[in-house]
XYZ file of C-alpha atoms in Angstrom:
699
model
C 0.000 0.000 0.000
C 1.414 3.358 -0.967
C 2.110 6.018 1.611
C -0.144 8.446 -0.247
C -3.055 6.036 -0.119
C -2.273 5.306 3.528
C -2.478 8.989 4.409
C -5.694 9.306 2.446
C -7.360 6.383 4.205
C -6.341 7.671 7.655
C -7.634 11.107 6.660
C -10.955 9.460 5.771
C -11.329 8.123 9.310
C -10.333 11.534 10.680
C -13.165 13.125 8.710
C -15.620 10.560 10.023
C -14.512 11.260 13.595
C -14.984 14.976 13.024
C -18.446 14.442 11.552
C -19.718 12.403 14.491
C -18.049 14.566 17.125
C -19.596 17.680 15.569
C -23.115 16.363 16.168
C -22.307 15.328 19.717
C -22.485 11.642 18.906
C -19.692 9.276 19.761
C -17.777 8.016 16.767
C -17.685 4.705 18.588
C -21.312 4.256 17.526
C -19.934 3.311 14.128
C -16.896 1.727 15.798
C -14.245 3.678 13.869
C -10.701 2.273 13.815
C -8.476 4.220 16.189
C -5.420 3.788 18.393
C -6.167 4.362 22.078
C -3.291 5.154 24.421
C -3.704 3.328 27.720
C -1.561 3.414 30.832
C -1.384 4.313 34.487
C -0.618 7.791 35.743
C 3.044 8.809 35.304
C 3.708 5.915 32.935
C 4.957 8.363 30.295
C 1.891 8.489 28.002
C 2.087 12.256 27.458
C 5.815 12.124 26.724
C 5.304 9.370 24.144
C 2.662 11.432 22.347
C 4.755 14.619 22.450
C 7.759 12.748 21.095
C 5.626 11.426 18.207
C 4.402 14.966 17.446
C 7.762 16.561 18.132
C 6.272 19.431 20.122
C 5.292 20.226 23.725
C 1.548 20.706 23.771
C -0.012 18.481 26.462
C -0.923 19.664 29.977
C 1.391 18.444 32.709
C 1.251 18.287 36.462
C 0.441 15.965 39.360
C -2.745 13.920 39.645
C -5.144 13.431 36.752
C -4.051 15.796 34.010
C -5.850 14.116 31.109
C -9.474 14.251 32.249
C -11.148 13.957 28.853
C -10.238 11.754 25.896
C -8.065 13.702 23.438
C -8.575 12.607 19.838
C -5.235 13.612 18.317
C -5.279 13.667 14.520
C -1.752 14.020 13.128
C -1.764 15.097 9.486
C 1.413 15.074 7.446
C 1.609 18.261 5.410
C 4.710 19.083 3.362
C 6.423 22.340 4.320
C 5.592 25.386 2.254
C 6.991 28.887 2.204
C 3.588 30.570 2.069
C 2.871 33.029 4.856
C 0.434 31.754 7.478
C -3.112 32.974 7.629
C -2.582 33.837 11.239
C -5.037 35.441 13.592
C -2.369 36.994 15.737
C -1.035 33.696 17.041
C 1.894 33.793 14.626
C 3.364 36.924 16.111
C 5.936 36.369 18.825
C 4.731 37.239 22.275
C 6.135 36.902 25.777
C 5.963 33.256 26.834
C 5.101 32.153 23.302
C 6.493 29.017 21.735
C 9.848 30.099 20.288
C 9.632 27.393 17.609
C 6.490 28.754 15.973
C 6.493 28.487 12.200
C 4.021 28.699 9.403
C 4.222 24.983 8.598
C 3.046 23.609 11.952
C -0.226 24.433 13.620
C -3.118 22.955 15.498
C -6.877 23.236 15.064
C -9.637 22.356 17.514
C -12.940 21.032 16.242
C -14.816 23.197 18.767
C -13.017 26.323 17.445
C -13.486 26.114 13.676
C -11.351 28.284 11.382
C -8.915 29.160 14.158
C -5.283 28.058 13.772
C -2.921 27.766 16.731
C 0.700 28.226 15.694
C 1.733 28.613 19.339
C 1.705 25.140 20.907
C 1.669 26.703 24.393
C -1.732 28.116 23.483
C -2.828 24.657 22.375
C -1.987 23.403 25.869
C -3.876 26.281 27.453
C -6.938 25.632 25.272
C -6.944 21.934 26.237
C -6.916 22.938 29.931
C -9.590 25.598 29.395
C -11.981 23.357 27.476
C -11.440 20.467 29.926
C -12.336 22.652 32.885
C -15.326 24.053 31.012
C -16.764 20.518 30.789
C -15.513 18.920 34.012
C -14.928 21.802 36.421
C -11.790 22.123 38.496
C -12.345 19.309 40.979
C -10.418 16.703 38.976
C -13.642 15.185 37.626
C -13.609 13.398 34.285
C -15.818 13.431 31.200
C -16.171 10.974 28.295
C -16.763 13.844 25.838
C -13.638 13.998 23.667
C -11.540 16.978 22.607
C -10.673 16.786 18.922
C -7.286 18.297 18.025
C -5.699 18.263 14.583
C -2.003 18.937 14.200
C -0.681 19.723 10.731
C 3.078 19.303 10.398
C 5.736 18.153 7.933
C 7.383 16.293 10.836
C 4.552 13.817 11.598
C 3.162 10.744 9.912
C -0.574 10.771 9.263
C -1.894 9.061 12.333
C -4.849 9.213 14.733
C -4.381 8.567 18.456
C -6.804 8.831 21.372
C -5.127 9.883 24.609
C -7.190 8.455 27.468
C -7.080 9.464 31.159
C -4.449 7.601 33.147
C -5.469 4.781 35.462
C -5.539 5.753 39.120
C -6.422 3.846 42.270
C -6.635 6.288 45.196
C -8.641 9.558 45.089
C -6.466 12.587 45.713
C -7.660 15.934 47.046
C -11.247 16.601 46.054
C -11.409 13.864 43.426
C -14.611 11.795 43.439
C -14.361 8.699 45.637
C -15.257 6.447 42.756
C -12.701 8.044 40.419
C -11.065 4.673 39.712
C -14.378 3.137 38.596
C -15.268 6.206 36.508
C -11.968 6.053 34.659
C -12.092 2.285 34.144
C -15.646 2.487 32.781
C -14.622 5.219 30.335
C -11.525 3.322 29.194
C -13.481 0.092 28.706
C -16.003 1.972 26.580
C -13.189 2.857 24.178
C -10.919 -0.193 24.215
C -13.679 -2.839 24.147
C -14.552 -1.921 20.556
C -13.153 -4.563 18.178
C -11.883 -1.829 15.808
C -9.719 -0.245 18.531
C -5.942 -0.774 18.609
C -4.744 -0.577 22.231
C -1.412 1.171 22.796
C -0.489 -0.047 26.307
C 2.189 2.170 27.882
C 4.212 0.582 30.699
C 7.332 1.844 32.503
C 10.187 -0.596 31.822
C 11.558 -0.161 35.332
C 8.502 -1.881 36.880
C 7.388 -5.505 36.715
C 5.476 -6.067 33.477
C 3.075 -8.401 35.285
C 1.898 -5.408 37.346
C 1.134 -3.224 34.326
C -2.348 -1.734 34.686
C -2.494 -0.932 30.982
C -1.643 -4.479 29.886
C -4.051 -5.923 32.447
C -6.973 -3.887 31.073
C -5.942 -4.629 27.493
C -5.863 -8.345 28.287
C -9.466 -8.164 29.557
C -10.762 -6.943 26.177
C -8.092 -8.586 23.998
C -7.155 -11.858 25.712
C -5.272 -13.164 22.648
C -3.203 -9.974 22.342
C -4.115 -9.562 18.664
C -4.820 -5.806 18.762
C -2.550 -4.648 21.566
C 0.859 -3.060 21.043
C 3.136 -2.487 24.009
C 5.275 0.610 24.589
C 8.037 0.384 27.199
C 8.997 3.789 28.597
C 11.827 4.773 30.957
C 14.139 2.115 29.505
C 17.081 4.360 30.430
C 16.038 4.303 34.106
C 16.357 0.526 34.531
C 18.854 -0.844 37.006
C 22.315 -1.509 35.650
C 22.619 -4.938 34.098
C 18.898 -5.229 33.353
C 17.120 -4.830 30.028
C 13.841 -5.577 28.253
C 15.184 -8.024 25.673
C 13.068 -10.894 27.009
C 9.966 -8.716 26.847
C 10.741 -7.615 23.275
C 11.245 -11.244 22.280
C 7.760 -12.090 23.588
C 8.994 -14.426 26.293
C 7.171 -12.619 29.155
C 3.745 -11.458 27.958
C 3.509 -12.054 24.199
C 1.641 -9.567 22.000
C 0.901 -10.142 18.313
C 1.919 -6.568 17.471
C 4.988 -6.673 19.736
C 6.654 -4.095 21.966
C 8.581 -0.912 21.206
C 11.016 0.540 23.788
C 11.346 4.334 23.959
C 13.286 6.879 25.986
C 11.428 10.029 26.995
C 12.625 13.269 28.471
C 13.078 13.261 32.220
C 11.367 15.733 34.511
C 14.491 17.898 34.599
C 14.556 17.980 30.774
C 10.924 19.106 30.752
C 11.519 21.749 33.414
C 14.441 23.144 31.436
C 12.411 22.997 28.195
C 14.837 20.654 26.495
C 13.823 20.551 22.810
C 12.217 17.311 21.765
C 14.526 17.007 18.778
C 17.470 16.854 21.178
C 15.584 14.268 23.225
C 15.023 12.147 20.101
C 18.740 12.379 19.239
C 19.588 11.278 22.776
C 17.116 8.411 22.474
C 18.688 7.212 19.236
C 22.162 7.423 20.761
C 21.006 5.430 23.814
C 19.732 2.479 21.776
C 22.653 2.499 19.333
C 25.192 2.486 22.147
C 23.481 0.122 24.597
C 24.949 -3.365 24.368
C 21.543 -5.056 24.737
C 19.794 -3.022 22.024
C 22.456 -1.870 19.565
C 21.852 -4.862 17.273
C 18.153 -4.000 17.015
C 18.357 -0.233 17.389
C 16.355 0.343 14.210
C 13.376 -1.338 15.920
C 13.582 0.876 18.984
C 12.675 4.480 19.699
C 9.916 6.952 18.948
C 10.420 7.293 15.145
C 10.052 3.522 14.706
C 6.985 3.571 16.976
C 5.347 6.273 14.830
C 6.046 4.337 11.599
C 4.773 1.114 13.145
C 1.581 2.772 14.389
C 1.029 4.385 10.996
C 1.343 1.024 9.246
C -0.830 -0.799 11.785
C -3.557 1.836 11.568
C -3.587 1.819 7.753
C -3.872 -1.980 7.598
C -6.499 -1.958 10.317
C -8.597 0.675 8.553
C -8.316 -1.175 5.276
C -9.585 -4.363 6.934
C -12.496 -2.672 8.695
C -13.607 -0.220 5.986
C -16.220 -2.553 4.394
C -17.768 -3.090 7.825
C -17.737 0.679 8.471
C -19.603 1.283 5.207
C -22.183 -1.367 6.113
C -22.651 0.105 9.613
C -23.096 3.623 8.246
C -25.738 2.379 5.791
C -27.532 0.423 8.527
C -27.507 3.371 10.937
C -28.728 5.701 8.192
C -31.699 3.439 7.463
C -32.497 3.194 11.172
C -32.372 6.948 11.799
C -34.284 7.752 8.607
C -37.051 5.388 9.724
C -37.131 7.015 13.149
C -37.182 10.451 11.557
C -40.201 9.483 9.475
C -41.965 8.232 12.600
C -41.267 11.627 14.192
C -42.894 13.451 11.299
C -39.891 14.126 9.072
C -37.215 16.851 9.436
C -39.733 19.683 9.882
C -42.653 17.763 11.382
C -45.844 16.995 9.506
C -47.811 19.663 7.710
C -51.623 19.616 7.678
C -52.922 18.987 11.201
C -56.299 17.672 10.026
C -54.650 15.066 7.811
C -52.443 13.975 10.727
C -55.460 13.320 12.972
C -57.336 11.623 10.147
C -54.380 9.332 9.434
C -53.970 8.447 13.107
C -57.694 7.668 13.486
C -57.576 5.486 10.370
C -54.437 3.689 11.530
C -55.837 3.123 15.012
C -59.185 1.717 13.880
C -57.535 -0.486 11.252
C -55.170 -1.850 13.875
C -58.079 -2.342 16.288
C -60.043 -4.386 13.765
C -56.929 -6.340 12.846
C -56.138 -7.244 16.448
C -59.732 -8.361 17.118
C -59.843 -10.488 13.959
C -56.334 -11.926 14.492
C -54.985 -10.790 11.122
C -52.029 -8.902 12.587
C -48.494 -9.714 11.501
C -47.241 -9.308 15.084
C -48.644 -12.628 16.255
C -47.208 -13.574 19.645
C -45.654 -16.994 20.098
C -45.776 -16.978 23.890
C -49.269 -15.803 24.863
C -52.778 -15.179 23.587
C -53.513 -11.648 22.463
C -56.343 -9.527 21.079
C -59.356 -11.416 19.787
C -57.925 -14.730 21.001
C -58.177 -13.492 24.589
C -61.840 -12.569 24.030
C -62.415 -16.061 22.659
C -60.775 -17.466 25.794
C -63.194 -15.451 27.945
C -66.166 -16.828 25.991
C -65.216 -20.470 25.610
C -63.151 -21.130 28.706
C -63.995 -18.737 31.515
C -67.712 -18.160 30.813
C -68.287 -21.746 29.666
C -66.731 -23.241 32.800
C -68.364 -20.621 35.031
C -71.868 -21.538 33.818
C -71.199 -25.271 33.866
C -69.994 -25.098 37.462
C -73.352 -23.782 38.757
C -75.058 -26.644 40.629
C -78.824 -26.062 41.048
C -78.850 -28.188 44.210
C -76.011 -26.573 46.104
C -78.503 -24.038 47.488
C -81.778 -26.060 47.306
C -81.839 -29.124 49.592
C -84.233 -32.037 49.481
C -86.167 -30.720 52.495
C -86.608 -27.366 50.727
C -88.029 -29.125 47.673
C -90.503 -31.044 49.905
C -91.628 -27.783 51.507
C -92.125 -26.143 48.105
C -94.079 -29.201 46.941
C -96.496 -28.880 49.880
C -96.798 -25.122 49.519
C -97.405 -25.267 45.776
C -100.221 -27.818 46.138
C -102.203 -25.581 48.519
C -104.950 -27.060 50.711
C -105.452 -30.071 48.478
C -102.486 -32.442 48.346
C -101.362 -33.011 44.785
C -102.352 -36.267 43.236
C -99.262 -36.261 41.033
C -95.970 -34.416 41.279
C -96.788 -30.708 41.165
C -95.426 -28.810 38.155
C -95.694 -25.545 40.055
C -92.908 -26.618 42.411
C -90.698 -27.504 39.431
C -91.239 -24.079 37.831
C -90.638 -22.163 41.069
C -87.303 -23.883 41.684
C -86.057 -23.857 38.079
C -86.805 -20.125 37.717
C -84.851 -19.399 40.884
C -81.854 -21.270 39.476
C -82.085 -19.627 36.051
C -81.761 -16.226 37.751
C -78.331 -17.355 38.980
C -77.048 -17.324 35.390
C -77.260 -13.529 35.341
C -74.086 -13.107 37.419
C -71.688 -15.073 35.133
C -73.285 -13.393 32.104
C -72.579 -9.900 33.465
C -69.100 -11.009 34.547
C -68.457 -12.155 30.988
C -69.474 -8.693 29.716
C -67.034 -7.058 32.136
C -64.167 -9.368 31.148
C -64.660 -8.656 27.442
C -64.779 -4.927 28.225
C -61.481 -5.299 30.115
C -59.943 -7.022 27.091
C -60.999 -4.160 24.807
C -59.390 -1.695 27.227
C -56.251 -3.861 27.172
C -56.172 -3.730 23.360
C -56.604 0.046 23.535
C -53.559 0.346 25.809
C -51.467 -1.837 23.504
C -52.359 0.244 20.436
C -51.679 3.539 22.220
C -48.202 2.225 23.065
C -47.593 0.704 19.626
C -48.576 3.577 17.323
C -45.629 5.963 17.351
C -47.675 9.064 16.598
C -49.041 8.965 20.152
C -45.502 9.457 21.492
C -45.300 12.678 19.534
C -48.677 13.999 20.627
C -49.355 13.238 24.322
C -52.486 15.418 24.323
C -53.905 13.474 21.382
C -53.077 10.216 23.150
C -54.954 11.278 26.286
C -57.958 12.450 24.268
C -57.931 9.250 22.223
C -57.892 7.179 25.394
C -60.775 9.161 26.890
C -62.969 8.956 23.772
C -62.443 5.227 23.242
C -63.001 4.330 26.905
C -66.241 6.342 26.989
C -67.325 4.663 23.758
C -66.764 1.216 25.290
C -68.658 2.279 28.434
C -71.630 3.473 26.409
C -71.653 0.177 24.502
C -71.681 -1.741 27.788
C -75.159 -0.404 28.698
C -77.098 -2.175 25.898
C -74.800 -5.210 26.241
C -75.541 -5.799 29.906
C -79.248 -5.076 29.327
C -79.354 -7.689 26.571
C -77.697 -10.306 28.785
C -80.083 -9.512 31.681
C -83.040 -9.726 29.289
C -81.843 -13.093 27.987
C -81.804 -14.487 31.521
C -85.244 -12.950 32.176
C -86.566 -14.534 28.958
C -85.440 -17.957 30.115
C -86.943 -17.404 33.560
C -90.300 -16.014 32.459
C -91.259 -18.950 30.258
C -90.338 -22.538 31.084
C -90.722 -24.533 27.888
C -91.506 -28.045 29.058
C -92.129 -29.093 25.443
C -88.454 -28.622 24.559
C -87.359 -31.691 22.572
C -84.380 -32.249 24.881
C -86.457 -32.005 28.061
C -87.050 -35.148 30.081
C -90.869 -35.400 30.480
C -92.601 -36.208 33.776
C -93.623 -39.788 32.951
C -90.103 -40.759 31.985
C -88.695 -39.042 35.059
C -91.189 -40.907 37.285
C -90.236 -44.227 35.711
C -86.508 -43.557 36.116
C -86.845 -42.554 39.770
C -89.144 -45.506 40.569
C -86.685 -47.945 39.014
C -83.805 -46.358 40.913
C -85.644 -46.443 44.258
C -86.813 -50.015 43.756
C -83.273 -51.085 42.916
C -82.050 -49.605 46.206
C -84.947 -51.021 48.331
C -84.175 -54.258 50.251
C -86.217 -57.277 49.213
C -89.426 -57.799 51.341
C -89.944 -61.413 52.581
C -93.116 -62.950 51.180
C -95.738 -64.159 53.749
C -96.039 -67.905 54.263
C -98.750 -69.579 52.225
C -102.063 -69.944 53.995
C -101.451 -66.983 56.285
C -102.906 -63.519 55.746
C -101.739 -60.266 57.246
C -104.048 -58.305 59.534
C -104.609 -55.703 56.857
C -105.569 -58.302 54.260
C -108.392 -59.536 56.483
C -110.415 -56.448 55.689
C -109.254 -56.002 52.129
C -106.713 -53.377 53.343
C -109.548 -51.100 54.412
C -109.531 -51.723 58.155
C -108.334 -48.715 60.160
C -108.055 -50.708 63.394
C -105.448 -53.142 62.158
C -102.334 -53.557 64.200
C -99.777 -51.621 62.191
C -96.294 -52.745 63.087
C -94.359 -50.629 60.613
C -96.190 -47.411 60.510
C -95.429 -45.252 57.451
C -95.531 -41.516 58.148
C -98.561 -39.809 56.772
C -98.433 -37.269 53.964
C -98.197 -34.429 56.477
C -96.762 -36.504 59.303
C -93.304 -35.092 59.051
C -94.605 -31.622 59.912
C -95.763 -32.788 63.335
C -92.846 -34.889 64.422
C -92.008 -32.760 67.414
C -90.864 -34.293 70.681
C -94.217 -33.551 72.282
C -96.249 -35.315 69.615
C -93.925 -38.312 69.793
C -94.483 -38.553 73.504
C -98.246 -38.359 73.003
C -98.112 -41.124 70.447
C -96.286 -43.253 72.960
C -99.190 -42.924 75.401
C -102.200 -45.140 75.063
C -105.630 -43.700 74.749
C -107.175 -41.047 72.551
C -104.905 -38.269 71.328
C -106.150 -34.677 71.899
C -105.991 -32.290 68.912
C -103.945 -29.163 69.299
C -103.768 -25.916 67.380
C -101.029 -25.838 64.720
C -97.792 -24.031 65.765
C -97.078 -20.529 64.511
C -94.291 -21.793 62.253
C -94.500 -25.288 60.827
C -91.252 -26.800 59.628
C -90.703 -30.401 58.590
C -88.588 -32.335 61.099
C -88.574 -35.981 60.209
C -86.870 -37.689 57.317
C -88.631 -37.849 53.975
C -91.242 -40.524 53.548
C -91.075 -42.899 50.642
C -93.581 -40.867 48.667
C -91.827 -37.595 49.499
C -88.535 -39.088 48.423
C -90.103 -40.216 45.151
C -91.612 -36.802 44.450
C -88.414 -34.934 45.449
C -86.242 -37.097 43.221
C -88.607 -36.605 40.280
C -88.536 -32.821 40.763
C -84.714 -32.859 41.012
C -84.432 -34.910 37.829
C -86.719 -32.524 35.929
C -84.864 -29.455 37.251
C -81.522 -30.978 36.313
C -82.755 -31.759 32.794
C -84.253 -28.334 32.135
C -81.466 -26.337 33.825
C -78.892 -28.065 31.612
C -80.909 -27.015 28.546
C -80.901 -23.382 29.734
C -77.178 -23.493 30.551
C -76.370 -24.801 27.062
C -78.445 -22.047 25.486
C -76.836 -19.330 27.620
C -73.319 -20.624 26.879
C -74.234 -20.331 23.203
C -76.177 -17.059 23.227
C -74.345 -14.763 25.693
C -71.100 -14.623 23.623
C -73.222 -13.880 20.553
C -75.004 -11.075 22.371
C -71.740 -9.543 23.632
C -70.147 -9.832 20.205
C -73.128 -8.118 18.592
C -73.549 -5.168 20.930
C -69.975 -4.640 22.169
C -67.235 -6.206 20.031
C -68.709 -5.842 16.540
C -70.341 -2.567 17.496
C -66.883 -1.249 18.422
C -65.291 -2.527 15.224
C -67.956 -0.918 13.059
C -68.628 2.362 14.858
C -65.419 3.310 16.676
C -63.991 5.173 13.692
C -67.150 7.258 13.331
C -67.070 8.091 17.049
C -63.429 9.188 16.880
C -64.101 11.362 13.842
C -67.042 13.035 15.587
C -65.060 13.740 18.750
C -61.565 14.517 17.423
C -61.863 15.705 13.843
C -62.881 19.231 14.801
C -61.027 22.356 13.654
C -61.256 23.999 17.073
C -59.471 21.147 18.913
C -56.893 20.031 16.348
C -54.253 22.553 17.340
C -54.424 21.645 21.024
C -54.366 17.926 20.277
C -51.250 18.171 18.107
C -48.953 19.876 20.598
C -45.795 17.828 20.364
C -43.948 16.429 23.343
C -40.791 18.348 24.210
C -38.923 15.051 24.224
C -40.087 14.352 20.672
C -38.991 17.787 19.454
C -35.574 17.323 21.063
C -35.253 13.794 19.710
C -36.193 14.926 16.197
C -33.428 17.521 16.367
C -30.934 14.835 17.419
C -32.085 12.439 14.705
C -31.884 15.141 12.020
C -28.296 15.851 13.087
C -27.459 12.148 13.002
C -29.014 11.698 9.559
C -27.011 14.644 8.250
C -23.828 13.258 9.819
C -24.433 9.788 8.420
C -25.163 11.193 4.969
C -21.871 13.084 5.167
C -20.103 9.962 6.391
C -21.565 7.973 3.509
C -20.191 10.538 1.069
C -16.760 10.340 2.732
C -16.439 6.545 2.595
C -17.982 6.315 -0.870
C -14.863 7.870 -2.366
C -12.464 5.344 -0.832
């Protein structure tokens, strides 16, 4: 790859970084290739960067000096003799950089069209802008500073100087400063497109290197980490880093580069970097451990190596960058359309009309089950209404037992009461009707409950659609009004629905159709009960031949026969009090007494009463099952007619009547402040991505 093409491809990434930084969006969103400088405090990161640039321009001091990421774009620009277009910075001033010239300058992205020929002023601007964003209490910020340096003495290269790792808060630093810094560094170095430049002092144990430890966490194979060993000249006599360089300690695919930086005394005395680079070269060429490999040591080799690594890395990742830009552009364009386009929608009446149409179409679709968003995990929409009808209501009606509230003794009492003063010759139909009508009335409760459950499901669908349709996020007032209108519409539809269900129960109760083809008639019921009772009755021993019972002597008409097993009379059970039993035990005539104020049956049912009660129960059971089947069939139909289908067919008309009014449209379409702010952000992102697409299209 030619150097010219290499510079061009690095410049392309620089432009992309500028584009995304300008809109306040992290370039990491597209995961741009970049070299991030990582290391602990005082590891020599700043000196390495200044040696690569060849100028003093970074803030120095104790504690955290780098408190925001510095995106340093080095751009090789051949020297020219043209006069600088200076803004006063080119003129010498007290304390100014004595090496100012027209061929080297810096530019900040946040100060467009302003060139800094004085590198001392670049340092001051870095400090000023850092404090403007983070304050003076040593806080940190992930918002980067973008600095371009144009010089004939640099290779085209992009580096990100990250805050140094620290462990103990100093002064008024936040107590969680270590976590804040680590989180910020991980955000940068965890991107697969990031090359990690891990700076470690050579005079410390490599196994204790904070930079290498963090790099290993995101790059365990060491495929995108390059090591820089600083302070090689400060190692104890007789020691060197040859084993590290040979990869025998902690191997890295991209290897290690040893460098020698200026010492603190050199910095204090403003020793020129060029002299420091000459001293560095002399150190490696004269050191017995490094002189054979001196060309692979030092800052100039590091800069060339980084330039080559970055170019190859960009070349490998460029297709993916193009694909990501296209994908992001599609995503943000879609979001922009959902927010009403760059300038918002135009005609307010058409907006409301479109939202009403979309809502009612979605409502019908969800009820009918034609939606494309069919859930795999749970029932939704119309399927839930079907569940209410065919599971909940069905089982609720079936579970009603007509005899859980009406006991056999109650049926006997009703039989006596319904026959009046003349005991019924056959089983009284009046008793059957009285009891069955009482039980039919019990079906009203599950019917009304079914109405309420279907209403709840419609409200649930309403909530889902209000959350799903994006226009409601833009217009909170419209959403609230929509919710109010639809809920009131459902409530108004509930009135005729509940009335219809109540009327259906009343219809069943007011007319008992004993001619229903499925109804068990009285004769068949009597035969079934008689057979059942006879089957349960113990066999009676037949009298011996030639002997007649006392009753048979008078053709069963003698009242004075000796009755051994006395059957209770038709009304006998009503008078089975303790007193009457005692009187029966006495011999002699029994005096008649006035009936008690309240007469309740006491004794067990007689054989005839049992027969009549069982017949009534069988008839009630038969007819009540017929009514239950009809209600299970008809109540869902009634609710569907007056509530569900009514809503599907008339909801759109109701919404148009209530919302499509010129005097309320303006109030309804007041946009949410969040939506307005988000639209502004999305417009900026779309513009940035369009620009980015243009930039990468030419590569």
